[in-house]
Short mmCIF file of C-alpha atoms in Angstrom, two decimals:
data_model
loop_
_atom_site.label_atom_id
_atom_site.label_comp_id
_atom_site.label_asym_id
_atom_site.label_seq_id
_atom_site.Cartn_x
_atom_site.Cartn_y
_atom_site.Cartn_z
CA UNK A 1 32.54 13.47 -10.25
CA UNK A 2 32.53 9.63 -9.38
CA UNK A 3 30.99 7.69 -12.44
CA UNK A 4 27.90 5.61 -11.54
CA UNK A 5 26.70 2.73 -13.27
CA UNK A 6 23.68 -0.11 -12.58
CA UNK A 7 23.24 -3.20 -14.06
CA UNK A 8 19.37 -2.78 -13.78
CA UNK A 9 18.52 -1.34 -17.61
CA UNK A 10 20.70 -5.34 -18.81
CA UNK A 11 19.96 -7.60 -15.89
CA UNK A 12 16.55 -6.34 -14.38
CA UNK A 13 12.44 -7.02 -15.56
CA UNK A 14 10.07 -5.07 -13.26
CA UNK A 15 6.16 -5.13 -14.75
CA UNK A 16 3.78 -3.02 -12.25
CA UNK A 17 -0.01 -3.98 -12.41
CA UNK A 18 -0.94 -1.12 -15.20
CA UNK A 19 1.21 -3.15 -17.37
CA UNK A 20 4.55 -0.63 -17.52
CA UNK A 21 7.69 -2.04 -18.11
CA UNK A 22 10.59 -1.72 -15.96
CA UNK A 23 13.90 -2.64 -15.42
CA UNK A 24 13.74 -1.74 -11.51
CA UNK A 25 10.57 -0.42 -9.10
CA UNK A 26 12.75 2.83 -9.04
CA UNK A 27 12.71 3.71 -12.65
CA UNK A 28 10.22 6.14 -14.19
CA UNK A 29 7.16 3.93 -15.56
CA UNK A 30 6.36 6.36 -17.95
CA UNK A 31 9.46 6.01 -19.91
CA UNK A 32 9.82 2.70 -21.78
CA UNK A 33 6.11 0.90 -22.34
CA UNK A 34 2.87 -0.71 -21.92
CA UNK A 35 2.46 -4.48 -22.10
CA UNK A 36 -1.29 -3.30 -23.14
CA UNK A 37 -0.01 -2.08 -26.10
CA UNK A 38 3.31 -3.82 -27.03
CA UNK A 39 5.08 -6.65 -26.94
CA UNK A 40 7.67 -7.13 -24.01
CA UNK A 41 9.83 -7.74 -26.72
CA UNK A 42 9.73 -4.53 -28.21
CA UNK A 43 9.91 -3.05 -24.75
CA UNK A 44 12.87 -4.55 -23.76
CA UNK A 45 14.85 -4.22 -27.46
CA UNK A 46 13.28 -1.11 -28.08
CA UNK A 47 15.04 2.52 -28.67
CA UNK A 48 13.75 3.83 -25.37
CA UNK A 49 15.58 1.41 -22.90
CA UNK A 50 18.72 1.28 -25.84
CA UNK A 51 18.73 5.39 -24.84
CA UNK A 52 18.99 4.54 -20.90
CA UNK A 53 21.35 1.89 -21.22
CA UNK A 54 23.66 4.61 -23.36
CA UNK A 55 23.49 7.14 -20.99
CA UNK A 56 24.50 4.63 -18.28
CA UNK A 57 27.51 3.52 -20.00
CA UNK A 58 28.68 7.30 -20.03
CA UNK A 59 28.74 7.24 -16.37
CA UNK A 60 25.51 8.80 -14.95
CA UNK A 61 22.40 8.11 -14.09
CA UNK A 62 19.38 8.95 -16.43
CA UNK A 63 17.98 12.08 -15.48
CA UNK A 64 14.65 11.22 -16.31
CA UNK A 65 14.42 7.37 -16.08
CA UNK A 66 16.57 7.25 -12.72
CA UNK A 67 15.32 10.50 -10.89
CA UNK A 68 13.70 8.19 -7.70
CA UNK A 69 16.99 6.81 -7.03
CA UNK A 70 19.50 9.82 -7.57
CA UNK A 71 16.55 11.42 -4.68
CA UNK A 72 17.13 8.47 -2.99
CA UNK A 73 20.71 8.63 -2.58
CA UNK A 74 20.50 11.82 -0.92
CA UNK A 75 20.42 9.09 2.69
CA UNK A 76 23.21 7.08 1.07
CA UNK A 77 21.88 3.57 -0.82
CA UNK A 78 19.20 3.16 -3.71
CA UNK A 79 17.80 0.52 -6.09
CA UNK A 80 20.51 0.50 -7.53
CA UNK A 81 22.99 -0.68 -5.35
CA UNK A 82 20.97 -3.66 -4.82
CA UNK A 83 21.18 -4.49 -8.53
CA UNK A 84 24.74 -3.98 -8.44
CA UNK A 85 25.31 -6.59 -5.41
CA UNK A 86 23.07 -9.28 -7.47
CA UNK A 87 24.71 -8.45 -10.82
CA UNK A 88 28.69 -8.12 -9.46
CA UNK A 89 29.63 -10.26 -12.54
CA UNK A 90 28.08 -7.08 -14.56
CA UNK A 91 30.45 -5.33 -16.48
CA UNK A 92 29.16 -2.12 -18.31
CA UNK A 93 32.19 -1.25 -20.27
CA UNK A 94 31.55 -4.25 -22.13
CA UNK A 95 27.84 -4.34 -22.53
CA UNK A 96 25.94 -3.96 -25.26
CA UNK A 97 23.15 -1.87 -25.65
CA UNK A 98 20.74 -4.27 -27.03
CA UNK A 99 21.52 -7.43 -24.73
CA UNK A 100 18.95 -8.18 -22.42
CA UNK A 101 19.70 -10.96 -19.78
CA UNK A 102 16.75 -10.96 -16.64
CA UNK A 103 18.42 -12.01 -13.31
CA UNK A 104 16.14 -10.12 -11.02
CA UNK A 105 12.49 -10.11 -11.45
CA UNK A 106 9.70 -8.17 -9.98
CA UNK A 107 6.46 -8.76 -11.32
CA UNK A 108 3.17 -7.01 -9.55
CA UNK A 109 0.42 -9.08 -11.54
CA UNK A 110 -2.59 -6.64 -9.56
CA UNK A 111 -2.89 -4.15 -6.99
CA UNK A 112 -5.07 -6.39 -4.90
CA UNK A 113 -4.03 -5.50 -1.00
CA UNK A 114 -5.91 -5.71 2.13
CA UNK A 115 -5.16 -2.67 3.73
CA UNK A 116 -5.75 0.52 3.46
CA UNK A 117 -2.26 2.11 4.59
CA UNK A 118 -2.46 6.37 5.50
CA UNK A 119 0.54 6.59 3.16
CA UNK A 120 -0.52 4.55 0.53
CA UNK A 121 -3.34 4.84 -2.26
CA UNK A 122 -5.52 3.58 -4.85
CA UNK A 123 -2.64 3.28 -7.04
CA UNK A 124 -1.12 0.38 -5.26
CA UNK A 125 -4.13 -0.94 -3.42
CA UNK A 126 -7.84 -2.30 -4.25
CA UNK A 127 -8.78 -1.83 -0.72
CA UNK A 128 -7.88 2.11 -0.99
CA UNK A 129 -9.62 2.02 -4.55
CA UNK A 130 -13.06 0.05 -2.47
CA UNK A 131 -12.81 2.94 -0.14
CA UNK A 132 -12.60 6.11 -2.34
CA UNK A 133 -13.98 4.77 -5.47
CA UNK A 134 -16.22 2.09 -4.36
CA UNK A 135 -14.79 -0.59 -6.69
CA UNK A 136 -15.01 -4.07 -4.78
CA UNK A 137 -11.75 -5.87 -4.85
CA UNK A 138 -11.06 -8.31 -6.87
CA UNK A 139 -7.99 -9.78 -8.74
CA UNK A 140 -8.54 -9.81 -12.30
CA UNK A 141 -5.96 -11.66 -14.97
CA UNK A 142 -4.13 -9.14 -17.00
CA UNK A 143 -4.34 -9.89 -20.65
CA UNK A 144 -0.49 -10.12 -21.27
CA UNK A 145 -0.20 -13.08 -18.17
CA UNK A 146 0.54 -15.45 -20.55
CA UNK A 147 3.06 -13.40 -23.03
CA UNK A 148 5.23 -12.73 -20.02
CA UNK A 149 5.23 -16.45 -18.19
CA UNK A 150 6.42 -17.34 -21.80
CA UNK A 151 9.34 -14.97 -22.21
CA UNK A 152 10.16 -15.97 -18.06
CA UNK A 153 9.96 -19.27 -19.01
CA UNK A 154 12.34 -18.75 -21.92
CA UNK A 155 14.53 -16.96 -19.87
CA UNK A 156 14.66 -19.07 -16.78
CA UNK A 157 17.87 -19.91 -16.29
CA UNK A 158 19.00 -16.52 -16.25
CA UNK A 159 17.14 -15.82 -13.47
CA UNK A 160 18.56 -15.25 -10.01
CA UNK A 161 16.17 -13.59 -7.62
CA UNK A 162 12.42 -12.80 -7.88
CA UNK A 163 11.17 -9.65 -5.82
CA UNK A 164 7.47 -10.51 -5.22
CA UNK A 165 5.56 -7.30 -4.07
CA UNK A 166 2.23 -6.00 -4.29
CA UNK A 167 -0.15 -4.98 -3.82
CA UNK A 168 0.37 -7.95 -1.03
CA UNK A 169 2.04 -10.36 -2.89
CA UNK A 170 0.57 -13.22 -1.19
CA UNK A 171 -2.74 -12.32 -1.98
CA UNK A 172 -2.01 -12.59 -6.49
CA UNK A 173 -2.68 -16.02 -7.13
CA UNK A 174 -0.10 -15.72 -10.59
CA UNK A 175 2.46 -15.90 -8.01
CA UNK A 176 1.80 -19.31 -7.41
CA UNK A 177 2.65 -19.97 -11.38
CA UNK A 178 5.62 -17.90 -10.68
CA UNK A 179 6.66 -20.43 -7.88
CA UNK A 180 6.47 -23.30 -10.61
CA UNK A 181 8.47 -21.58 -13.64
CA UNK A 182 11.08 -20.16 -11.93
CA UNK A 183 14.27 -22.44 -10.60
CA UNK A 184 14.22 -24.33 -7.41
CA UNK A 185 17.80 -22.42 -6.22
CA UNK A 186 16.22 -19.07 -7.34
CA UNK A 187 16.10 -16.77 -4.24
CA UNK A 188 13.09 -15.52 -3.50
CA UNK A 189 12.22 -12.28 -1.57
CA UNK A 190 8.99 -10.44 -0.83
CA UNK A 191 7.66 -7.45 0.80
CA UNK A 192 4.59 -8.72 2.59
CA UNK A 193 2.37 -6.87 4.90
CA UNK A 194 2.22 -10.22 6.81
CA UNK A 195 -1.47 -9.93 7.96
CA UNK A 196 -2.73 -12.83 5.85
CA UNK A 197 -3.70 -16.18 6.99
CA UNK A 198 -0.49 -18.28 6.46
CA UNK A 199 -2.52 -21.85 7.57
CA UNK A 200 -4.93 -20.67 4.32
CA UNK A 201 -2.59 -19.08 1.69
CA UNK A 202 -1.45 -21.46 -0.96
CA UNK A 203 1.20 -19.17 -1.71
CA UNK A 204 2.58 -19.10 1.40
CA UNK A 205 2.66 -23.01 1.84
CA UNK A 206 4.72 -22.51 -1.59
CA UNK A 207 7.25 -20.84 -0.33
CA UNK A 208 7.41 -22.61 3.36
CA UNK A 209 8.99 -25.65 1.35
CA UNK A 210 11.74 -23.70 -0.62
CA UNK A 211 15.02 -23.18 1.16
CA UNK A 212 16.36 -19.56 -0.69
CA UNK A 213 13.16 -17.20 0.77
CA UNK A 214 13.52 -13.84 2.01
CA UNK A 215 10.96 -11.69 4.13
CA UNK A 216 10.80 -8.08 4.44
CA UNK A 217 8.19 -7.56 6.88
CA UNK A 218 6.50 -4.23 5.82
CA UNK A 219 5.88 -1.85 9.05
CA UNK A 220 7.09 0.89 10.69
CA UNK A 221 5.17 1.38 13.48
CA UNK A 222 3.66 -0.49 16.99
CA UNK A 223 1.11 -1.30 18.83
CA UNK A 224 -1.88 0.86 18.21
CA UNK A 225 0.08 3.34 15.96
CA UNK A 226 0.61 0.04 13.88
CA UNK A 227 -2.99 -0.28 13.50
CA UNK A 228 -3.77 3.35 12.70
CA UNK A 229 -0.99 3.62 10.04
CA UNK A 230 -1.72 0.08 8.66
CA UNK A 231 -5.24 0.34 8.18
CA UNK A 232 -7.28 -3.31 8.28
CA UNK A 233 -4.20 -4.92 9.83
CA UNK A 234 -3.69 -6.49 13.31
CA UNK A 235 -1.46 -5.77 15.78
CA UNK A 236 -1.96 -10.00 16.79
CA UNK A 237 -1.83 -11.49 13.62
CA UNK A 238 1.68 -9.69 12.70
CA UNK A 239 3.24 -11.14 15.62
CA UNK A 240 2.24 -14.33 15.37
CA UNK A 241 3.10 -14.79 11.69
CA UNK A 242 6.39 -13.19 12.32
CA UNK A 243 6.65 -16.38 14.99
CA UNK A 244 6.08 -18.41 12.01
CA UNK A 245 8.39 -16.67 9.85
CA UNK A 246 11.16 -16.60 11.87
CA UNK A 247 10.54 -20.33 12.55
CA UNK A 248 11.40 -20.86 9.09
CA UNK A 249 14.62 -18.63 9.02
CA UNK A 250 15.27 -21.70 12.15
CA UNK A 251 14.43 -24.96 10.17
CA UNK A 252 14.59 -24.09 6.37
CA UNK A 253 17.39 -21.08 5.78
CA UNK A 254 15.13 -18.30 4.99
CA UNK A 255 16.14 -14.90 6.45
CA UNK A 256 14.61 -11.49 6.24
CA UNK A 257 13.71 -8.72 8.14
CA UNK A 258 11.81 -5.81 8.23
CA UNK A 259 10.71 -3.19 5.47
CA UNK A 260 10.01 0.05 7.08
CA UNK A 261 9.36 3.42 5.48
CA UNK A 262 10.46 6.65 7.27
CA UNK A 263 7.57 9.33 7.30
CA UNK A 264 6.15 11.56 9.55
CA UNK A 265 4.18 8.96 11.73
CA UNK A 266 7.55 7.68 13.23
CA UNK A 267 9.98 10.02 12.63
CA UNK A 268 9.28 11.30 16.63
CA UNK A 269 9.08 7.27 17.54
CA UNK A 270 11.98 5.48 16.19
CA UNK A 271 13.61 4.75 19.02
CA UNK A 272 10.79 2.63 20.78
CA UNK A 273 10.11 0.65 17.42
CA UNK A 274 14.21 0.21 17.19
CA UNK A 275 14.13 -1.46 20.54
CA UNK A 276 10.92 -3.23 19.81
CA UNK A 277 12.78 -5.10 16.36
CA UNK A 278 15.86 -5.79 18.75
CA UNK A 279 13.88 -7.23 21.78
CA UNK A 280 11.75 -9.39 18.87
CA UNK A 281 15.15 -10.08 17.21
CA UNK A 282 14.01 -8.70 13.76
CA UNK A 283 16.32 -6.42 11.95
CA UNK A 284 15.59 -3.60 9.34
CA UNK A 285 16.12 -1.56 6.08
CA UNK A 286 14.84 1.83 5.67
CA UNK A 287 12.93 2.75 2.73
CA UNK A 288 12.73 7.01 1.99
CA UNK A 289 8.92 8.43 1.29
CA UNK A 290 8.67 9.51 -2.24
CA UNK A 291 5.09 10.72 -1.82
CA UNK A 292 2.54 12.32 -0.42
CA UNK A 293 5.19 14.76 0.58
CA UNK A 294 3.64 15.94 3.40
CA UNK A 295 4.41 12.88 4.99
CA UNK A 296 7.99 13.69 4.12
CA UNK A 297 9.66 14.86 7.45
CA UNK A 298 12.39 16.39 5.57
CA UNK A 299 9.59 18.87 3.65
CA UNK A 300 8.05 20.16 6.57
CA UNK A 301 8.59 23.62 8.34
CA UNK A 302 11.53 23.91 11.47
CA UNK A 303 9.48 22.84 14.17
CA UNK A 304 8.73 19.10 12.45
CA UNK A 305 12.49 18.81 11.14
CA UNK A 306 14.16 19.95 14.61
CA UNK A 307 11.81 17.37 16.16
CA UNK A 308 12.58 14.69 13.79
CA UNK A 309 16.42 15.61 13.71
CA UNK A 310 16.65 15.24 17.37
CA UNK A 311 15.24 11.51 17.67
CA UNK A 312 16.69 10.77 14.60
CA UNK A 313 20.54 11.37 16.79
CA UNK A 314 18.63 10.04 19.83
CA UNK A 315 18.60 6.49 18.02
CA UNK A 316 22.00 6.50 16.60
CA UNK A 317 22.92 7.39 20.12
CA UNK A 318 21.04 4.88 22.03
CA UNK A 319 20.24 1.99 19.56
CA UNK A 320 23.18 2.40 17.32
CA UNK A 321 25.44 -0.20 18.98
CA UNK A 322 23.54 -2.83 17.36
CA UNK A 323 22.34 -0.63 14.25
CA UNK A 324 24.02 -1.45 11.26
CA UNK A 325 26.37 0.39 8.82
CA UNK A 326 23.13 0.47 6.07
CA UNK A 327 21.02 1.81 8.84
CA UNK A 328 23.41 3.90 10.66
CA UNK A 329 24.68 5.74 7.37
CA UNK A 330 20.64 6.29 6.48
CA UNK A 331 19.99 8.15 9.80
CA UNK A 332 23.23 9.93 9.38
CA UNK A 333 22.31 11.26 5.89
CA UNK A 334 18.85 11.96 7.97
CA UNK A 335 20.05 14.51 10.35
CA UNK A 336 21.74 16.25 8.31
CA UNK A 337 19.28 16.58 5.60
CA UNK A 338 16.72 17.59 8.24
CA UNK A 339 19.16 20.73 8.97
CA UNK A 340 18.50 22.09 5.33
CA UNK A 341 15.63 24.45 4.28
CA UNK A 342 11.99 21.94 3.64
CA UNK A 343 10.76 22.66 -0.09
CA UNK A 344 7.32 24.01 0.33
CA UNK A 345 6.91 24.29 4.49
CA UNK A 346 4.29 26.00 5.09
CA UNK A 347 2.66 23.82 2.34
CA UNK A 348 3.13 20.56 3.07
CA UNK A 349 1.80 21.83 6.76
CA UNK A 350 -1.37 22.46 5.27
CA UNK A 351 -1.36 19.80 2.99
CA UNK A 352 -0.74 17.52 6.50
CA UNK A 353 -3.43 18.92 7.88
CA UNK A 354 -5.80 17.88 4.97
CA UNK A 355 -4.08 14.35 5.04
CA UNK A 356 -5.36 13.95 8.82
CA UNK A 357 -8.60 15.24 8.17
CA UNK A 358 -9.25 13.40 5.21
CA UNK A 359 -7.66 10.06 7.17
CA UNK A 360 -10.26 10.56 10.09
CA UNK A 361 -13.19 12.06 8.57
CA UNK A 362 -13.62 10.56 5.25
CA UNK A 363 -11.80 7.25 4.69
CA UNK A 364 -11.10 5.60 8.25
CA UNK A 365 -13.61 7.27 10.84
CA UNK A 366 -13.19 4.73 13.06
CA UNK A 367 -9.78 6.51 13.54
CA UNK A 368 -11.40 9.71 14.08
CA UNK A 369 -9.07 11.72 17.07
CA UNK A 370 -6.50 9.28 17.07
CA UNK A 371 -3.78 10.61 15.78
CA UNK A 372 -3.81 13.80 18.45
CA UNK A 373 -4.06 10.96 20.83
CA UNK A 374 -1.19 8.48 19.73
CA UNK A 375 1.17 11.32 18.59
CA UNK A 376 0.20 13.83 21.15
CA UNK A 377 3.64 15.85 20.43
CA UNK A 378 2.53 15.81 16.66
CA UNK A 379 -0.99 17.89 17.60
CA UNK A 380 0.06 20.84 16.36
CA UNK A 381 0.21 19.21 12.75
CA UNK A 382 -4.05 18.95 12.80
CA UNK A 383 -4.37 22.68 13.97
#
């Protein structure tokens, strides 16, 4: 078996809004500890991490702490990889357990979003936590803020990139700090849902004047779909800040393209969004579901996976001239993977059925009968 390494557990600081420590978004947040109740210091020179970063110099993965991205790599590419691109001065034959030197960063001060996306929760968005728990959003400062813009500041130099995600990133006003410590040749990327007011968001006017910015637009659908999947956003307001983005990828050297997530809701559609990101000039990396798995095509019974298996060859056949080898290699793990036996079909068919109800009935009635009606070849899902 080929030996795997990453240079996340050395080179990598990733903080989600509960506090958990990181070293990437893929790694288990269970695992190594709370900011609420240590020090990031002990975190990140503690035995937990020391464990991961042995088991990584044997030449696997840990089974635990890396599980999301050994999934992930049944369509080819994971977190990891990207870790390994940043970090290709990395060498873990020669690193030492207990060194710690951050060059990526990805710090999610709050879960403070705007939307309320069907495949996302109130986990990783106040506007889903408004809706099902009636908590009013709000974006309060987390008690360790100051502890960790120390230790960045202290380690600024190291620092190469800063992933700045969300909730919606340009909604956490700590990024704007973050804008300050951090080096003027740091790169900078973010996964925004880009329907926020760009003429009105400070951070935003932040990053307009910085040269080494990256966008990954976060959709997967168009049109009206867009709308339904992306709760609270519009259809208008994407394009036009994707006018202003892409003015900036003109006049200042930022780049970027879009973020999309392959689920159920375009798994029968890819090939008119595909054409839509190549008449708009955008291009894009695919992101696997993790959860709910019912939104999983690859979980679902035959019916769903021959569907999904037949436009998933349908855009490598008409859209993959201009795909590329990232994208291309994704879809390719995809149809195969969609000719293997789903987990739990008739399961995740009822648990689908739930999701729909539950999207149109209790949480978003103002969707109510839409899906039947944008994804008529998908009824059969509500049934």
């Amino acid at each position: 078996m080929e030996k795997q390494y990453c240079a996340a557990p050395w080179r990598g600081l990733h903080i989600n809004f509960r506090g958990d420590v990181k070293t990437c978004c893929a790694g288990d947040p269970n695992l190594l500890g709370d900011l609420n109740k240590n020090s990031i210091q002990d975190i990140i020179y503690g035995s937990r991490l020391r464990e991961v970063r042995e088991t990584v110099k044997t030449g696997r993965l840990h089974p635990e702490y890396c599980s999301n991205c050994i999934k992930a790599e049944r369509y080819g590419r994971s977190e990891r990889h990207w870790h390994n691109d940043v970090n290709q001065d990395f060498d873990v034959a020669t690193a030492d357990v207990n060194s710690f030197d951050p060059t990526i960063i990805d710090i999610r001060w709050n879960n403070t979003c705007n939307l309320s996306c069907n495949y996302c929760h109130e986990y990783c968005s106040t506007k889903w936590l408004s809706i099902k728990k009636g908590i009013p959003v709000k974006n309060a400062v987390r008690p360790y803020y100051e502890q960790v813009c120390e230790f960045l500041q202290h380690h600024a130099t190291d620092i190469r990139e800063v992933a700045m995600v969300g909730g919606e990133p340009l909604l956490l006003p700590e990024n704007e700090t973050l804008l300050d410590i951090i080096p003027k040749n740091c790169i900078v990327t973010l996964i925004t849902n880009m329907n926020v007011d760009f003429d009105k968001n400070k951070i935003f006017q932040k990053l307009k004047n910085r040269s080494r910015v990256g966008w990954s637009m976060s959709f997967d659908n168009i049109d009206d779909r867009f709308e339904y999947v992306r709760h609270g956003g519009y259809w208008s307001m994407l394009n036009d800040n994707i006018d202003r983005v892409k003015d900036l990828m003109n006049t200042q050297g930022h780049w970027g393209g879009v973020h999309a997530v392959y689920n159920v809701y375009n798994c029968t559609r890819l090939v008119e969004f595909r054409q839509w990101l190549q008449q708009r000039g955008l291009t894009v990396v695919w992101q696997t579901l993790y959860q709910p798995a019912c939104l999983d095509p690859l979980q679902h019974h035959a019916t769903l996976r021959i569907m999904a298996k037949t436009e998933a060859q349908r855009l490598l056949d008409t859209c993959g001239s201009y795909m590329d080898p990232a994208e291309i290699s994704f879809f390719e793990h995809a149809v195969k993977n969609l000719d293997s036996t789903a987990a739990d079909p008739d399961g995740h068919s009822q648990q689908m059925k739930q999701h729909i109800h539950d999207i149109e009935f209790r949480y978003h009635p103002t969707s109510r009968g839409r899906f039947v009606e944008l994804w008529p070849e998908l009824a059969f899902l509500s049934e």
